[in-house]
Rosetta silent file (secondary structure, phi, psi, omega in degrees, C-alpha in Angstrom):
SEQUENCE: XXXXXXXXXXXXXXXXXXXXXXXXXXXXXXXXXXXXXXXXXXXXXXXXXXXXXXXXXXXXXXXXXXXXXXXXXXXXXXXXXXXXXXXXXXXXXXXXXXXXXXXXXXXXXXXXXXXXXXXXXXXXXXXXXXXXXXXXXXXXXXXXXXXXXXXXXXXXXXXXXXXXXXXXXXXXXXXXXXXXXXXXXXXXXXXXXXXXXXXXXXXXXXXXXXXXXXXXXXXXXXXXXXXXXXXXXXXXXXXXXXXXXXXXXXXXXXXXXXXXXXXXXX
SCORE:     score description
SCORE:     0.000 S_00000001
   1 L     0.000  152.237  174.508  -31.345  -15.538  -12.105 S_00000001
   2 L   -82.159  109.485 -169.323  -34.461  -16.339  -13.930 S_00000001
   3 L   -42.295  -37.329 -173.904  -35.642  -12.741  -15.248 S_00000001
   4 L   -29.781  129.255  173.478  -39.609  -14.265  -15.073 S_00000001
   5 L    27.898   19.210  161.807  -41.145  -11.464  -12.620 S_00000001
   6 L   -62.360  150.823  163.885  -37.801   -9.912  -11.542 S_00000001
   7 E   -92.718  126.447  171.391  -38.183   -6.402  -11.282 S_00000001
   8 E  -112.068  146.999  143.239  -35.388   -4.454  -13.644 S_00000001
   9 E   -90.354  117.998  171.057  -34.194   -1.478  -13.750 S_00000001
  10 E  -143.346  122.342 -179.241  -32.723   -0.444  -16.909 S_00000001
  11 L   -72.776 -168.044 -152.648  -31.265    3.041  -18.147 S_00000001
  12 L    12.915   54.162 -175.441  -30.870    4.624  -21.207 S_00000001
  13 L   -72.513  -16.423 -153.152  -34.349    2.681  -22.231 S_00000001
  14 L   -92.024    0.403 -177.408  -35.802    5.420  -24.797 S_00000001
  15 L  -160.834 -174.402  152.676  -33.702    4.098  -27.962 S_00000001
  16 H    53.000 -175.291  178.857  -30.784    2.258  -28.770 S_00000001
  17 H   -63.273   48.281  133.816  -29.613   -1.264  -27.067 S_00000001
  18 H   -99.868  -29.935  167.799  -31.618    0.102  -24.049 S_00000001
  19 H   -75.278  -55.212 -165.444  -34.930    0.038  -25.844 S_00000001
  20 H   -70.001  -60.523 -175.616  -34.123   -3.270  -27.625 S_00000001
  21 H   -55.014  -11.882 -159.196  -33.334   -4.611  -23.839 S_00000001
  22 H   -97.190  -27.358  164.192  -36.483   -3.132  -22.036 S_00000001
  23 H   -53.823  -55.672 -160.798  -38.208   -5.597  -25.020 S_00000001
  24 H   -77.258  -46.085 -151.012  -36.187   -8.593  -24.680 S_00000001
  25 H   -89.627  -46.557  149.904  -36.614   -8.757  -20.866 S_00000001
  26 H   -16.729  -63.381  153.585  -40.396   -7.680  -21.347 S_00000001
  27 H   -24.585  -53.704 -161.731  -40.443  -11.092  -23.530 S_00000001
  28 H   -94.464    0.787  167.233  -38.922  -13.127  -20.733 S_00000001
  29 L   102.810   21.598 -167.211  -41.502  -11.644  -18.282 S_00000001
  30 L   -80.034 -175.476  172.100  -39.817   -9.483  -16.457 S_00000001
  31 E  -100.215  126.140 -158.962  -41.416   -6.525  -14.660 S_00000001
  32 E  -113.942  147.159  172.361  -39.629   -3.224  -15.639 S_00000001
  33 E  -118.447  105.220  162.822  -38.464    0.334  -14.568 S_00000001
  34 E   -96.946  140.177  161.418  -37.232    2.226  -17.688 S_00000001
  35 L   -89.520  160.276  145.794  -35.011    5.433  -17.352 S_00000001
  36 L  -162.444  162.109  157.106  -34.150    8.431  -19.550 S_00000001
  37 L   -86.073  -13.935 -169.922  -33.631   11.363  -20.150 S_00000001
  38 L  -105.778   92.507  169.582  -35.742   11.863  -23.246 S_00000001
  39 H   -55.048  -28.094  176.060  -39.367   11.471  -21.408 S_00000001
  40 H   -86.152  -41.002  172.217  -41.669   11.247  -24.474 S_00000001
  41 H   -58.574  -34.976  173.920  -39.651    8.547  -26.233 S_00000001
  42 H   -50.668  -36.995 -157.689  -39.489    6.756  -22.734 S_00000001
  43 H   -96.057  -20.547  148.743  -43.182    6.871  -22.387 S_00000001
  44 H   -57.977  -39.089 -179.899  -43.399    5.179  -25.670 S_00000001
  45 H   -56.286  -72.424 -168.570  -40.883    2.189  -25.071 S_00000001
  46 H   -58.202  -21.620 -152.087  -43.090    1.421  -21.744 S_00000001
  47 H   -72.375  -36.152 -172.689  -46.403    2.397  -23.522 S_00000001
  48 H  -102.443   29.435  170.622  -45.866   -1.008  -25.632 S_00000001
  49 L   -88.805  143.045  153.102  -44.561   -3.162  -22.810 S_00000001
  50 L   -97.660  145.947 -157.901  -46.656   -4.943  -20.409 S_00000001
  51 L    23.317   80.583  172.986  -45.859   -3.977  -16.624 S_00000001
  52 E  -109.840  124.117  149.858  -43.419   -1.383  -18.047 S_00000001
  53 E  -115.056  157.169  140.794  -43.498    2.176  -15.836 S_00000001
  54 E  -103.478  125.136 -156.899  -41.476    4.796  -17.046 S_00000001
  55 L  -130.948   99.722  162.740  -39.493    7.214  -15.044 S_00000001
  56 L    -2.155  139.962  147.104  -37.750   10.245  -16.504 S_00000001
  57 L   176.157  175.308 -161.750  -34.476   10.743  -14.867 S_00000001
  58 L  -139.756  133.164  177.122  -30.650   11.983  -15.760 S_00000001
  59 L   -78.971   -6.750 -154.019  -28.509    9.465  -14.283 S_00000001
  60 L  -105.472    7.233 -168.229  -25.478   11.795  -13.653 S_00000001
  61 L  -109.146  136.409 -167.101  -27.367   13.505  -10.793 S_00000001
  62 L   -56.295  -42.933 -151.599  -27.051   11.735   -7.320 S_00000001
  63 L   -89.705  -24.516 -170.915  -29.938   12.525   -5.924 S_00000001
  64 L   -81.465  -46.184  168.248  -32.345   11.953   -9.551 S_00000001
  65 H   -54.791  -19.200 -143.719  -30.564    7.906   -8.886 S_00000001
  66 H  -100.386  -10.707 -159.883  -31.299    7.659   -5.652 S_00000001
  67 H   -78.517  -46.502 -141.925  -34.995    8.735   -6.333 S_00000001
  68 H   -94.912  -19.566  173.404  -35.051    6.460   -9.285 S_00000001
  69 H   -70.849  -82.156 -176.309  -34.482    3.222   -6.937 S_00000001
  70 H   -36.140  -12.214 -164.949  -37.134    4.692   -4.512 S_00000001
  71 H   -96.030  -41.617 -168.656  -40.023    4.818   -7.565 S_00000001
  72 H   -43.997  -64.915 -166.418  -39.067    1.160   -8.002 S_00000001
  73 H   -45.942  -58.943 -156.454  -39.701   -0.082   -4.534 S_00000001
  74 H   -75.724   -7.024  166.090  -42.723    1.624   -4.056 S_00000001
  75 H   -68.387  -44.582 -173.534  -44.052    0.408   -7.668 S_00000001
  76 H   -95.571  -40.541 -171.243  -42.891   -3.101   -7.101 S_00000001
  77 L   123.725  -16.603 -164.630  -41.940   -3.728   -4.182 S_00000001
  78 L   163.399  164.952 -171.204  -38.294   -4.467   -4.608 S_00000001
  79 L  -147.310  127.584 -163.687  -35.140   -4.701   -7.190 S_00000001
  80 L   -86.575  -64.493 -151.324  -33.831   -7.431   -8.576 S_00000001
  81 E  -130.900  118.817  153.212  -31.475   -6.618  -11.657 S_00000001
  82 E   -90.014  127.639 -177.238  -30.004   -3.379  -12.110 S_00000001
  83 E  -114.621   64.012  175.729  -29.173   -2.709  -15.665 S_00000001
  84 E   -61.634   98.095  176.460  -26.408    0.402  -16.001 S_00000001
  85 L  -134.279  -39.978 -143.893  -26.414    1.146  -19.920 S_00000001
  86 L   -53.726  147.928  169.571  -27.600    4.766  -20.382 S_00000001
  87 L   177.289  149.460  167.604  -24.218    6.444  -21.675 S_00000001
  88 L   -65.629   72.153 -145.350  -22.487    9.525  -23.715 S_00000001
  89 L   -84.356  142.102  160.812  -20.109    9.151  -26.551 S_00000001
  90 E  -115.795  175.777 -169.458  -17.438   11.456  -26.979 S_00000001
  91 L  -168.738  137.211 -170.309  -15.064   11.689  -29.638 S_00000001
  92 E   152.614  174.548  173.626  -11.575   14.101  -30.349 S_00000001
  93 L   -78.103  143.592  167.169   -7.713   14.107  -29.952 S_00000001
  94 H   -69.187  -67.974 -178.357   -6.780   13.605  -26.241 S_00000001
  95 H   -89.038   77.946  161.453   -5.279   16.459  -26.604 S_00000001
  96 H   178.597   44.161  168.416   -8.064   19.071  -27.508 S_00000001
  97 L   -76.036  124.416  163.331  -10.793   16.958  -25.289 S_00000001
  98 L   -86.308  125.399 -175.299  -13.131   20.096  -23.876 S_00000001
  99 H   -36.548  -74.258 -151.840  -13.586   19.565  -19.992 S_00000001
 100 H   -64.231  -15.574  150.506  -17.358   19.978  -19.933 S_00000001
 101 H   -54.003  -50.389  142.978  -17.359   17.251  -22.485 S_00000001
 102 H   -23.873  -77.330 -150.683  -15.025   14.860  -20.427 S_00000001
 103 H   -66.991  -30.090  178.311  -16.676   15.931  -17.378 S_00000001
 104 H   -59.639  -41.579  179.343  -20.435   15.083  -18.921 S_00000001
 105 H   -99.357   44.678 -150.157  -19.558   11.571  -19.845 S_00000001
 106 H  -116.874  -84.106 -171.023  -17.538   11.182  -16.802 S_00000001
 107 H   -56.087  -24.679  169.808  -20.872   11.884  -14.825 S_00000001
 108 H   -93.953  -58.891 -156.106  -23.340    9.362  -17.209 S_00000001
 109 H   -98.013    4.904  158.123  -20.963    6.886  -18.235 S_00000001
 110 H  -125.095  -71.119  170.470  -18.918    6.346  -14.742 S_00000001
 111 H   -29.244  -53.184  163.688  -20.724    8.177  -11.857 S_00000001
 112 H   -29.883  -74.609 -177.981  -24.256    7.216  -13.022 S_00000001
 113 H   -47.167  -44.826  159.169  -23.496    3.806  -12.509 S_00000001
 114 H   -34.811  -76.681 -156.169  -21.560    4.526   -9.037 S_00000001
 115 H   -45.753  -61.055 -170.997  -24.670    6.806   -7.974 S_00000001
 116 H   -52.200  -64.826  175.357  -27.474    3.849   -8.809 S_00000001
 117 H   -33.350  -72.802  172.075  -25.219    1.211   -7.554 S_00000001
 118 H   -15.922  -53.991  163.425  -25.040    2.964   -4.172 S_00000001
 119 H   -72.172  -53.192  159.595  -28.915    3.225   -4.168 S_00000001
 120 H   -67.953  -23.911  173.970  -29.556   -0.218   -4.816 S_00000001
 121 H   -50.106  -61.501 -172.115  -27.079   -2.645   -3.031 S_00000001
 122 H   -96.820    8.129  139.741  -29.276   -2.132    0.055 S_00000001
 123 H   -58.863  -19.978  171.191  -32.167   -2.844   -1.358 S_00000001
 124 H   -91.801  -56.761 -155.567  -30.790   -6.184   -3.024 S_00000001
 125 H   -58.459  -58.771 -172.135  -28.626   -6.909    0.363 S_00000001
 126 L   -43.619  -19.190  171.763  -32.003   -6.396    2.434 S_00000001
 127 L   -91.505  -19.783 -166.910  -33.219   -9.525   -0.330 S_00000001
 128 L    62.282   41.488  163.142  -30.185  -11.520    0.003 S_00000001
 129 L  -178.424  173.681  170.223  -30.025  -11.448   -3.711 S_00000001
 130 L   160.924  175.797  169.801  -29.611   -9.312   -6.721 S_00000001
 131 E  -141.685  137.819  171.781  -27.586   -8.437  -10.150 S_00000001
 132 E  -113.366  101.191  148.017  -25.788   -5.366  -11.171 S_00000001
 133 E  -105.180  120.462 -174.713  -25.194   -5.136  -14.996 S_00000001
 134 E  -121.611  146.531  172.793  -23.186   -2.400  -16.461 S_00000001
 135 E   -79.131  116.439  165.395  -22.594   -2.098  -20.231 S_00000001
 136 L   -87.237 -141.828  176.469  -18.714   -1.376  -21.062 S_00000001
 137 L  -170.229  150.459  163.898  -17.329   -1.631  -24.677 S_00000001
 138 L   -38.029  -22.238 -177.651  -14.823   -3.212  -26.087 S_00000001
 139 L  -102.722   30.241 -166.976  -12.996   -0.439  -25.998 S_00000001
 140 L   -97.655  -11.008 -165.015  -12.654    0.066  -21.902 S_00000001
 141 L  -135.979  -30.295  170.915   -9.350   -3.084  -23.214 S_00000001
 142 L  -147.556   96.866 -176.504   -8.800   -1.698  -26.789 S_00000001
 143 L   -77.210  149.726  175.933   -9.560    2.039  -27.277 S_00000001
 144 L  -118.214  170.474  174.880   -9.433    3.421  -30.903 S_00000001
 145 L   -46.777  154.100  152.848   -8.264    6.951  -32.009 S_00000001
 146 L    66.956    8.944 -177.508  -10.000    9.594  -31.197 S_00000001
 147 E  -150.714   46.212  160.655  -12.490    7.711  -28.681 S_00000001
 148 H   -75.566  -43.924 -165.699  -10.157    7.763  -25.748 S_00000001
 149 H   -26.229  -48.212 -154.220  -12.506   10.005  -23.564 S_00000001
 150 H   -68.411  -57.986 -170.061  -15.542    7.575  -24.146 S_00000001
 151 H   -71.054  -10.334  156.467  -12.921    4.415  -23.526 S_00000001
 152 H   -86.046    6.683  173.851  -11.780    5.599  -20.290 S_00000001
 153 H  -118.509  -26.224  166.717  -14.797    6.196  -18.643 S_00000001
 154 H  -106.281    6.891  168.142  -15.549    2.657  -19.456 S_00000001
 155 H  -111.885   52.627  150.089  -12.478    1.129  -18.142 S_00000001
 156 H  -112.938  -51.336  165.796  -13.018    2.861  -15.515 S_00000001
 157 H   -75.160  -49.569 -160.436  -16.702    1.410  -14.820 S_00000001
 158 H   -63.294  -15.692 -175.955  -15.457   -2.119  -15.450 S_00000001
 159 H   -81.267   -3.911 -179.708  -12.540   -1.533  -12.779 S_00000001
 160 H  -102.730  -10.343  149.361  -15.234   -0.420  -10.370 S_00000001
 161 H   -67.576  -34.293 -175.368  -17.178   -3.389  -10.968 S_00000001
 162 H   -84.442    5.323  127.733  -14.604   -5.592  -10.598 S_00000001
 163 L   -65.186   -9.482 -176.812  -14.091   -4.224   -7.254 S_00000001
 164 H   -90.626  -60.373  170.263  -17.402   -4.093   -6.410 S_00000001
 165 H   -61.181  -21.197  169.809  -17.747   -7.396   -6.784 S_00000001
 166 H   -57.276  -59.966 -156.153  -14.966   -8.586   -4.391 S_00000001
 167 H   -67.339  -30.782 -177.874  -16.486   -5.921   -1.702 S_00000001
 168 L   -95.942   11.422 -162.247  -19.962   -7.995   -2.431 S_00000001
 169 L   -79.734  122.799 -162.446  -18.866  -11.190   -2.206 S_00000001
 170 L   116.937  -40.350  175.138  -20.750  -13.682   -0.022 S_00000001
 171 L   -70.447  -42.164  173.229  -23.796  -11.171   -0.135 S_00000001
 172 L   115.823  -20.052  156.790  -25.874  -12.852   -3.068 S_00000001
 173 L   -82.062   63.447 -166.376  -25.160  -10.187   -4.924 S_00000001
 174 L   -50.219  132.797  173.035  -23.541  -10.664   -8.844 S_00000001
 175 E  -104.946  112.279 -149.523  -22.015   -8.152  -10.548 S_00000001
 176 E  -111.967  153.537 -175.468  -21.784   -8.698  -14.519 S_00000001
 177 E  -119.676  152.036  171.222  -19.644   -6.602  -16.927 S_00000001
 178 E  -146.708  124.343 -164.839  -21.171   -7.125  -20.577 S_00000001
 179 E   -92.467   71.411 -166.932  -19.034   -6.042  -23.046 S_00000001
 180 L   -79.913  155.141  176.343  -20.286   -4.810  -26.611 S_00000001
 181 L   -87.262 -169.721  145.090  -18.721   -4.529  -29.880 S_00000001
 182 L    -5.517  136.705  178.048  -19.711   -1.956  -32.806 S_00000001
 183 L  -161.301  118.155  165.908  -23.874   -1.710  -32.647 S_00000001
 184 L   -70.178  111.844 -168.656  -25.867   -0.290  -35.025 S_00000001
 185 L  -125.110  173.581  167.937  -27.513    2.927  -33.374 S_00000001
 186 L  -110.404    2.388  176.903  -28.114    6.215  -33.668 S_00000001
 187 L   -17.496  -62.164  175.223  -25.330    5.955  -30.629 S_00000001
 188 L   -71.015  -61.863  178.335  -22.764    8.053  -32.628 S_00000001
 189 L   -31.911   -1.015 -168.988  -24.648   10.410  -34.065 S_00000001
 190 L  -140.885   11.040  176.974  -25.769   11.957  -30.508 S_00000001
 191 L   -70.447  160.444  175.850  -21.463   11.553  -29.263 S_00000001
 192 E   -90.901  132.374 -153.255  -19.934   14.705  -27.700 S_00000001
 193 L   119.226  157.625 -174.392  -17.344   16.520  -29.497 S_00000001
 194 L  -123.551   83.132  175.981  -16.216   18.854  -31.942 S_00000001
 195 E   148.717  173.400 -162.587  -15.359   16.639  -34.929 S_00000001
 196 E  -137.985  159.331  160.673  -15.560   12.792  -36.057 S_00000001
 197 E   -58.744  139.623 -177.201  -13.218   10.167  -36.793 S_00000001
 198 E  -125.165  110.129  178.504  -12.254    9.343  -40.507 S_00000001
 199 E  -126.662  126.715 -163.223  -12.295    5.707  -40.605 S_00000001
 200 L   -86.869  -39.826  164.843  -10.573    3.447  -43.332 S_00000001
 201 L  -133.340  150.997 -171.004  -11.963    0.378  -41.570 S_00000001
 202 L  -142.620  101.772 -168.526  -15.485   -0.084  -40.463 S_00000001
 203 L   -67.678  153.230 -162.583  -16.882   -3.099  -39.100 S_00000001
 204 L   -77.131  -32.463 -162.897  -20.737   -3.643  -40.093 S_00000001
 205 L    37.931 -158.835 -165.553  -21.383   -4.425  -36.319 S_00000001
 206 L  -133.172  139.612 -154.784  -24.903   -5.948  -34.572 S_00000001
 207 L   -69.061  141.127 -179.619  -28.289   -4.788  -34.550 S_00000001
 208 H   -12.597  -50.001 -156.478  -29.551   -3.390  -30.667 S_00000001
 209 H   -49.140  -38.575 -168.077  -31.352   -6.885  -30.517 S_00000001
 210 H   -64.473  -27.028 -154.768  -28.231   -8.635  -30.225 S_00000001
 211 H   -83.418  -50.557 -174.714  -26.450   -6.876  -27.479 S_00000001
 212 H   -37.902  -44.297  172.677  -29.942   -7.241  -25.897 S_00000001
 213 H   -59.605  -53.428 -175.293  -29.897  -10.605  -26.136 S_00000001
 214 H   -75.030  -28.180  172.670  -25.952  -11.087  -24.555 S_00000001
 215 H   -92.049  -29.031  155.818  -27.645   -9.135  -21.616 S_00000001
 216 H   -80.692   -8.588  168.175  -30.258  -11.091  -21.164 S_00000001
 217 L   -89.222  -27.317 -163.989  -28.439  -14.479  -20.795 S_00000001
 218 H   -70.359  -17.777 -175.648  -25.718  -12.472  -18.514 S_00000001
 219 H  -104.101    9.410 -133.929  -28.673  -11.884  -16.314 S_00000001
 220 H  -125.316  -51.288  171.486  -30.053  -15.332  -16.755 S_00000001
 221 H   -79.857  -13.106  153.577  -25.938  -17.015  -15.936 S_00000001
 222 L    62.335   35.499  173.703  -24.821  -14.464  -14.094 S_00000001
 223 L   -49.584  163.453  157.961  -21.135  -14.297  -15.409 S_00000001
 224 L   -62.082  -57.662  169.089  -18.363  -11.928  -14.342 S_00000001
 225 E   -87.609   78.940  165.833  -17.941  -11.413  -17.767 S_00000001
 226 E  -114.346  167.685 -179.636  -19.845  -11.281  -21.285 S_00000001
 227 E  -128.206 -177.400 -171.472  -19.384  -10.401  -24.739 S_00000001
 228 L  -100.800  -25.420 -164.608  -22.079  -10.145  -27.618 S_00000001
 229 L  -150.929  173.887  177.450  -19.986  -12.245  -30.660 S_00000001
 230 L   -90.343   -7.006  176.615  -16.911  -13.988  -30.873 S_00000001
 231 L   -97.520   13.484  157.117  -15.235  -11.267  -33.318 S_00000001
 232 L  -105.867    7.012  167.567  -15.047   -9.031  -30.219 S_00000001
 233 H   -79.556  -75.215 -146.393  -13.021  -11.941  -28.169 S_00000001
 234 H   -36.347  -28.371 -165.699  -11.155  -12.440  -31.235 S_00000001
 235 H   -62.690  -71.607  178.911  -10.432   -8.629  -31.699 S_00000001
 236 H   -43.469  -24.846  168.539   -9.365   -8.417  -28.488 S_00000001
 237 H   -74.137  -34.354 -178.076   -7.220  -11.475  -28.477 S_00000001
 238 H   -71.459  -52.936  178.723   -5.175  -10.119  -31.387 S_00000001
 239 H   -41.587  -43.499 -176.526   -4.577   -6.879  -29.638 S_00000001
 240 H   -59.545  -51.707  177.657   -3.206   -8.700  -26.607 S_00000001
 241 H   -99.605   19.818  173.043   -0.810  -10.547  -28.840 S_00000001
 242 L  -179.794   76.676  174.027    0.317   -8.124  -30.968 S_00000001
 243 H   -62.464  -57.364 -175.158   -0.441   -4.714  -29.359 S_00000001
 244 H   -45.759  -73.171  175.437    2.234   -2.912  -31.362 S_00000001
 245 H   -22.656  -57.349 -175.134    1.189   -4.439  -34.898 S_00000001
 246 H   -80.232  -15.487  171.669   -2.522   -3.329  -34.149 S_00000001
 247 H   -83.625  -21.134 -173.229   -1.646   -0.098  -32.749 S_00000001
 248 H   -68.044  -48.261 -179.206    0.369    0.906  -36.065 S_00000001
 249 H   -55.091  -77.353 -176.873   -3.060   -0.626  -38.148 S_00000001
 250 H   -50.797  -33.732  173.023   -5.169    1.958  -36.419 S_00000001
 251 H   -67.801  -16.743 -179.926   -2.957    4.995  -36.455 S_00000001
 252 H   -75.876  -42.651 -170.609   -2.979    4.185  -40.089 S_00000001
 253 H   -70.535  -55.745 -164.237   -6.901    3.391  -40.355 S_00000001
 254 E   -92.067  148.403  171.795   -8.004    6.307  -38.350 S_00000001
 255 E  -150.459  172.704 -154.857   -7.963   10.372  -39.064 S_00000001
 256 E  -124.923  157.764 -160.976   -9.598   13.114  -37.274 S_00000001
 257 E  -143.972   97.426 -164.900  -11.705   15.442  -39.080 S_00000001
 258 E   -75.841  169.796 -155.940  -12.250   19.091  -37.126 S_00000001
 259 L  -137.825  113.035 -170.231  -15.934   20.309  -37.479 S_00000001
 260 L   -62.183  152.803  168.374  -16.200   23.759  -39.278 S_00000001
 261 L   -65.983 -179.667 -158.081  -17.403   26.734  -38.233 S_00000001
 262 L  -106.674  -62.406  135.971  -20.220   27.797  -39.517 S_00000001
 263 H    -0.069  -75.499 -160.172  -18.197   31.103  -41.014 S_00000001
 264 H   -67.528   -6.965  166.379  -16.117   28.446  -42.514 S_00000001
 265 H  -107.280   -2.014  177.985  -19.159   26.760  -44.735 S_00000001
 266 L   -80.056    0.000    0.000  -20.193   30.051  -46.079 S_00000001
């Protein structure tokens, strides 16, 4: 649909491809509800927006989503485009994954989306229109070492979108998956875990704007499906046709690097 004086919602607005999106759709005119958790950075993002509000909130709690829908209506009136991006990286061996890490991006980067969804659908059904966009990764179809946690929790949201959408079909409501590669962020640098990845290859990847951009046509075309560049089709296409070959390239590329004690730098 044409974003011009839709109302969006879109989470994890205070940085990152969330910030860069609460811009680009600003640009195309829409009228916006940003989320976070980090309220003073939030209140900056909307402060340089026009019809921007911002509204605090932690996505993994049911009741902070359902709340976060209700602030909409009564600013605007109604909710056009739901935008599901806020999310939690983790990083570790599958086996030595710490629950309450698991279970945190479990709860932002699958539930969240559930919880919101839940809250909005009858507010869009009650319009006879609407969009649900949730930001996956590339890696919800080709996970790298040491970033299963992260990539299961997003193939996990795309299989509940693509179920969602069946269950909506006929309603008016589109459900879009948008798929990013590698983005330069401060993304990693804020991941969950206790140790990083040692990586032999490292793609340069694309600045917030871009992703921003691939989300704003997906809301403008309303695909099942988008991606931000063609070297994350391509990526993906090689994996498909020569999964073994690329999984042997990665166990080789990647190493895991445990994250000292404190004790243990003295």
């Amino acid at each position: 649909m044409d974003p011009r004086n839709r109302v969006v919602i879109i989470t994890g607005a205070s940085s990152g491809i969330g910030a860069a999106t609460a811009r680009c759709f600003a640009a195309a005119g829409s009228r916006l509800v940003l989320a976070a958790r980090s309220a003073e950075a939030l209140a900056q993002v909307a402060a340089a927006l026009p019809q921007a509000i911002a509204v605090p909130a932690d996505v993994a709690d049911p009741a902070v989503c359902h709340r976060l829908v209700e602030q909409a209506v009564a600013a605007y009136g109604q909710v056009d485009i739901l935008i599901n991006n806020a999310g939690i990286g983790l990083t570790g061996p599958v086996t030595s994954l710490a629950r309450a890490d698991l279970e945190r991006v479990l709860a932002v980067d699958l539930l969240g989306p559930i919880w919101l969804t839940q809250a909005v659908v009858p507010v869009m059904r009650a319009a006879g229109r609407g969009q649900i966009i949730n930001v996956s990764s590339v890696l919800a179809v080709q996970p790298l070492p040491y970033l299963g946690g992260y990539a299961a929790a997003k193939a996990a949201l795309e299989q509940i979108s693509n179920a969602l959408r069946i269950e909506l079909h006929g309603s008016g409501i589109a459900v879009t998956v948008v798929r990013p590669g590698t983005t330069r962020t401060g993304f990693n640098q804020r991941r969950l875990g206790s140790g990083r990845e040692r990586r032999r290859i490292a793609p340069p990847g694309v600045p917030p704007e871009a992703v921003a951009r691939a989300i704003l046509r997906a809301a403008r075309t309303e695909p099942r499906l988008a991606y931000v560049s063609w070297a994350d089709r391509l990526a993906l296409l090689v994996g498909r046709l020569a999964p073994g070959l690329v999984e042997a390239v990665l166990a080789r590329a990647f190493g895991w690097e445990e994250q000292q004690s404190p004790e243990n730098n003295q």
